[in-house]
Each structure stands twice: as structure tokens, then as C-alpha cells.
PDB file of C-alpha atoms in Angstrom:
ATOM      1  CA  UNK R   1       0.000   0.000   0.000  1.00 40.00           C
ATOM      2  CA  UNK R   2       1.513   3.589  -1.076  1.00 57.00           C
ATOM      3  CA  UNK R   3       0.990   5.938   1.568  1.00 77.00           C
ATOM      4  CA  UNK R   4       1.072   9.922   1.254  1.00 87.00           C
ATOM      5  CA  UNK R   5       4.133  11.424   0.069  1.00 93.00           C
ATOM      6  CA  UNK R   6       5.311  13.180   3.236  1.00 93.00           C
ATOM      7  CA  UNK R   7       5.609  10.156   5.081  1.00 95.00           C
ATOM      8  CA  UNK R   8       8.689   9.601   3.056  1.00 95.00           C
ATOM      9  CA  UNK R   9       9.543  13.573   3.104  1.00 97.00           C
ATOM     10  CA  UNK R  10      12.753  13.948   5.493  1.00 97.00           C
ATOM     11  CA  UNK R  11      11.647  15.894   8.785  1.00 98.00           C
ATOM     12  CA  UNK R  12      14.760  18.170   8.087  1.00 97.00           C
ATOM     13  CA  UNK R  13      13.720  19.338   5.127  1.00 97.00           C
ATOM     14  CA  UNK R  14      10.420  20.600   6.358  1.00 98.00           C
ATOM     15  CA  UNK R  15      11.944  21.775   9.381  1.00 98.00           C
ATOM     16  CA  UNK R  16      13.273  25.277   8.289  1.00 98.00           C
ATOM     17  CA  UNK R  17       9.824  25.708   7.396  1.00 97.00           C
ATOM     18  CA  UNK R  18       8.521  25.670  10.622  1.00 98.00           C
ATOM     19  CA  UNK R  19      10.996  27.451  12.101  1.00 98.00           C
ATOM     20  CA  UNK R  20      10.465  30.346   9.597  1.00 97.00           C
ATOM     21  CA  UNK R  21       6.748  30.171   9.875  1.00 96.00           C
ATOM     22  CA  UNK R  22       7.421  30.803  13.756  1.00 96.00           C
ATOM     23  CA  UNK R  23       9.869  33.269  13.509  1.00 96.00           C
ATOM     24  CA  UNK R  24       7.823  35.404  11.543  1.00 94.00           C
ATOM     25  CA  UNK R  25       5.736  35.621  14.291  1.00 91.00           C
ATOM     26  CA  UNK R  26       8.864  36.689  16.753  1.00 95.00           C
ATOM     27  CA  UNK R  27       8.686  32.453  17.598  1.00 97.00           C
ATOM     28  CA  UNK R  28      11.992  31.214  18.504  1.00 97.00           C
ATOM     29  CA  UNK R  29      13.813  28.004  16.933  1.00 98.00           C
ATOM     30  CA  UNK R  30      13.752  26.960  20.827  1.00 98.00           C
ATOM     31  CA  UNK R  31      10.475  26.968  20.827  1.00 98.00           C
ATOM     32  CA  UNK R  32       9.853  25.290  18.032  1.00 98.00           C
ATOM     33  CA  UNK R  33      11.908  22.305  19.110  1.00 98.00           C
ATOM     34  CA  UNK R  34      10.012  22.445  22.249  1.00 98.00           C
ATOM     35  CA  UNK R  35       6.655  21.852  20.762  1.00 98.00           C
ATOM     36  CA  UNK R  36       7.965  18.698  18.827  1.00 98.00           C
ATOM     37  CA  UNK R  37      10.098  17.281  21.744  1.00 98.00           C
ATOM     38  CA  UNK R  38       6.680  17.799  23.765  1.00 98.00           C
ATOM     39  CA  UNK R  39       4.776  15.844  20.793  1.00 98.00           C
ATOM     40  CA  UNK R  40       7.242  13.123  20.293  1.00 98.00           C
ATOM     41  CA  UNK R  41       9.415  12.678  23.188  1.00 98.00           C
ATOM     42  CA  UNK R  42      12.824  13.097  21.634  1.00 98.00           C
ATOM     43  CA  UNK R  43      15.422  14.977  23.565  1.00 98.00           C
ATOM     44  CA  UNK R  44      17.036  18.099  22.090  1.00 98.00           C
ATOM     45  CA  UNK R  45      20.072  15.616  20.383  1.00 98.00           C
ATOM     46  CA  UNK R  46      18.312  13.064  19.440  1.00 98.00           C
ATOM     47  CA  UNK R  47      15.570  15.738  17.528  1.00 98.00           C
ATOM     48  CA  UNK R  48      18.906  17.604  16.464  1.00 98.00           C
ATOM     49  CA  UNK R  49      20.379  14.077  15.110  1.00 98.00           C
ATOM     50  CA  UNK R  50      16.623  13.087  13.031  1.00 98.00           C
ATOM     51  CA  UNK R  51      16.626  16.441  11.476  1.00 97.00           C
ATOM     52  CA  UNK R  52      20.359  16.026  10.349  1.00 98.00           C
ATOM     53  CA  UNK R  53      20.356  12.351   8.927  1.00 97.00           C
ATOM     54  CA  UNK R  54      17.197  12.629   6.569  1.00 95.00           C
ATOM     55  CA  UNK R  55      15.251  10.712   8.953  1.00 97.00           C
ATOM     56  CA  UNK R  56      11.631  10.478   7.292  1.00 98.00           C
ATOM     57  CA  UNK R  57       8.381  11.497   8.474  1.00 98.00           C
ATOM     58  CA  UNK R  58       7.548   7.521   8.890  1.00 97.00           C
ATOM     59  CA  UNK R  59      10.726   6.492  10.751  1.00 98.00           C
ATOM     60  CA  UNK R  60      10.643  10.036  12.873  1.00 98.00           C
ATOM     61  CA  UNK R  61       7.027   9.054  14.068  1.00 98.00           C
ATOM     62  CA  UNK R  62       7.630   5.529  14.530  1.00 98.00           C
ATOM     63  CA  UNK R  63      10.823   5.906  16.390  1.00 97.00           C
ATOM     64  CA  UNK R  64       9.111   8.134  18.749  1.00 98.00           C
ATOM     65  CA  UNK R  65      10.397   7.617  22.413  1.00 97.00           C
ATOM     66  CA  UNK R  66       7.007   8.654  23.656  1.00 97.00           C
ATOM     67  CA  UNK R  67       4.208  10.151  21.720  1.00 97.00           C
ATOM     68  CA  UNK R  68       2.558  12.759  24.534  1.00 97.00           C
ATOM     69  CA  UNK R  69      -1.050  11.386  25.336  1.00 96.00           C
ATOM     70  CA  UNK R  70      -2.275  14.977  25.621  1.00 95.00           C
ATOM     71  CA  UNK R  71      -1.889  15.336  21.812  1.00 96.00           C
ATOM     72  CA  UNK R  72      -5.821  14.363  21.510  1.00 94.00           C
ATOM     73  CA  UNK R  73      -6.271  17.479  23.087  1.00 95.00           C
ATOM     74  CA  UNK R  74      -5.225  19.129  19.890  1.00 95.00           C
ATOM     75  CA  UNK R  75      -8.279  20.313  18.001  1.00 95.00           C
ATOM     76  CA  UNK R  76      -8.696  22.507  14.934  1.00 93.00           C
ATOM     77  CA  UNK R  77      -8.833  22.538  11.355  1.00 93.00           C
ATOM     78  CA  UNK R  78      -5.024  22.183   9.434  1.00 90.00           C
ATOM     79  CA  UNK R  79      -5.400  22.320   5.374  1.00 84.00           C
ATOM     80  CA  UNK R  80      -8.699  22.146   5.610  1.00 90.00           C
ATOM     81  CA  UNK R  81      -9.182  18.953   7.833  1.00 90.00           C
ATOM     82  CA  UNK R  82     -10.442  18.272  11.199  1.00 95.00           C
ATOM     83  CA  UNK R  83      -7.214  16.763  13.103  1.00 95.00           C
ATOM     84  CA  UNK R  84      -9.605  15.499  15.973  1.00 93.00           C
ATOM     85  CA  UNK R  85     -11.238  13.729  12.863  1.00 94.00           C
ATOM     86  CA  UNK R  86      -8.620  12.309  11.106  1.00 94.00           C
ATOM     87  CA  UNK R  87      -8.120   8.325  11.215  1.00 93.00           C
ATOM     88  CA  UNK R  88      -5.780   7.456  13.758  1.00 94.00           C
ATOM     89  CA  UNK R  89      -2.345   7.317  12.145  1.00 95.00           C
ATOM     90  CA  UNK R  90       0.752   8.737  10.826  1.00 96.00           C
ATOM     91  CA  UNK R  91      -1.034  11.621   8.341  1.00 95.00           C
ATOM     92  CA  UNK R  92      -2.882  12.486  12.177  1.00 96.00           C
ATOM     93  CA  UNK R  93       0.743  12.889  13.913  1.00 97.00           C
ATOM     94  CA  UNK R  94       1.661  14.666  11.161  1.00 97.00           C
ATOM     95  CA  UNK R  95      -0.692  17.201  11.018  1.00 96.00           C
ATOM     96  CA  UNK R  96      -1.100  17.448  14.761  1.00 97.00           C
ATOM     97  CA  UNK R  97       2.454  19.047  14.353  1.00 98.00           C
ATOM     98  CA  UNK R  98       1.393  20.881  11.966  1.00 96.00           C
ATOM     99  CA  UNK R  99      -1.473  22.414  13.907  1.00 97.00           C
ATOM    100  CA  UNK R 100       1.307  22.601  16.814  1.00 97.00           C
ATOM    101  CA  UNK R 101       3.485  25.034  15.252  1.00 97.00           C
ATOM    102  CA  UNK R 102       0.636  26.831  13.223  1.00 96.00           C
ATOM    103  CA  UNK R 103      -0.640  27.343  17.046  1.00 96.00           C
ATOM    104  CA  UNK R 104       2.599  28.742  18.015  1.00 97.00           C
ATOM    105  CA  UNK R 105       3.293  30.950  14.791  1.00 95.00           C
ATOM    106  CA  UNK R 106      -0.289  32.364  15.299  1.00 95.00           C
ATOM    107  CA  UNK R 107       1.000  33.991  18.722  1.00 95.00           C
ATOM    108  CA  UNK R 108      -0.745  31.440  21.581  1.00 95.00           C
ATOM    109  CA  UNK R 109       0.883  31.020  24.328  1.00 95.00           C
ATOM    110  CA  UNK R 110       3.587  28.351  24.924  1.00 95.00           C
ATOM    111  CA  UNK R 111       1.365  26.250  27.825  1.00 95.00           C
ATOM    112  CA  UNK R 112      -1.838  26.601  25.514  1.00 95.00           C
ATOM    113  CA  UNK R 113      -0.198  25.013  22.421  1.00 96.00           C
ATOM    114  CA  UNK R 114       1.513  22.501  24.998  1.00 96.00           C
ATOM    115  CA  UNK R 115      -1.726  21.949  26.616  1.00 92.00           C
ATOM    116  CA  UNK R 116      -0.938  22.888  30.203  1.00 81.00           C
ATOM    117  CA  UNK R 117      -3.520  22.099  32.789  1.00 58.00           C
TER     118      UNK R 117
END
């Protein structure tokens, strides 16, 4: 079965992206890498290391150390789809880091798009 072509996009290239989309917004690169370490798990070197080595979208998600249960808290629409309504999967991960960093480039504040209690 083919699956979507950014599962087999490497997280570093899309990286700079979300860094620039946040630091149009006065964002930080730190804070950036703080959303996805709080998504995934990763530690600062081994996020560093996945973004240098070409590590896919696939292996990034799969190789996860711990996928944060609180991500079901993310809600909202990202290119035009539900992310609370997506099928449970990779594309879902995917674009609730998407929504993650769209959260943080739109100006919310850091323990909102971490959801803080």
C-alpha cells in the first residue's frame, strides 16, 4: 500500500519551514523544538540528530520515544481537515504538528499550544 508522500519527506527538510513560519511571528527556533520534543518525546540531540540524517516522516514518528497522550487534546482545522477527525495514524501525527506550530506561529501562548492544565 503507497501511503502519502510526506511520510517519506525527510523531517529536516520541512523543518526550516517551521521554524520560519514561527519566527515570523517573533517564535523562537527553541520553541519550536520544544513543541515537537513535547509531541514526540525526543530529547534536544536526538531531535537535532533526526533532522540532520534525513530521517523520514515515517521512521521520525515511529521511532518516537514517547508520543505525549495529551496530543488528543489538539483540536482545529489544518489544510482544511479536522485533526480530531482524522483516522488514527501517521497523516494524524503529522498534522497534529502541523497544527502545533501553526498554534505557536499564530501567537498562543507556549502552555496553551503545549496543553498545560
Amino acid at each position: 500500500m503507497a501511503g502519502h508522500r510526506i511520510f517519506t519527506t525527510s523531517v529536516g527538510s520541512v523543518y526550516p519551514h517551521y521554524v520560519a513560519k514561527a519566527g515570523k511571528k517573533g517564535r523562537t527556533k527553541a520553541e519550536v523544538d520544544e513543541v515537537i520534543r513535547w509531541l514526540t518525546g525526543y530529547e534536544q540531540a536526538q531531535l537535532e540528530a533526526r533532522i540532520a540524517d534525513g530521517t523520514d516522516f515515517e521512521t521520525f514518528f515511529a521511532g518516537a520515544p514517547a508520543l505525549n497522550p495529551a496530543r488528543h487534546a489538539v483540536k482545529g482545522v489544518i489544510c482544511g481537515i479536522r485533526v480530531e477527525e482524522m483516522e488514527p495514524g501517521l497523516m494524524q501525527e503529522i498534522r497534529y504538528l502541523d497544527k502545533l506550530v501553526d498554534e505557536l506561529a499564530r501567537g498562543k501562548a507556549m502552555e496553551k499550544v503545549l496543553r498545560a492544565a
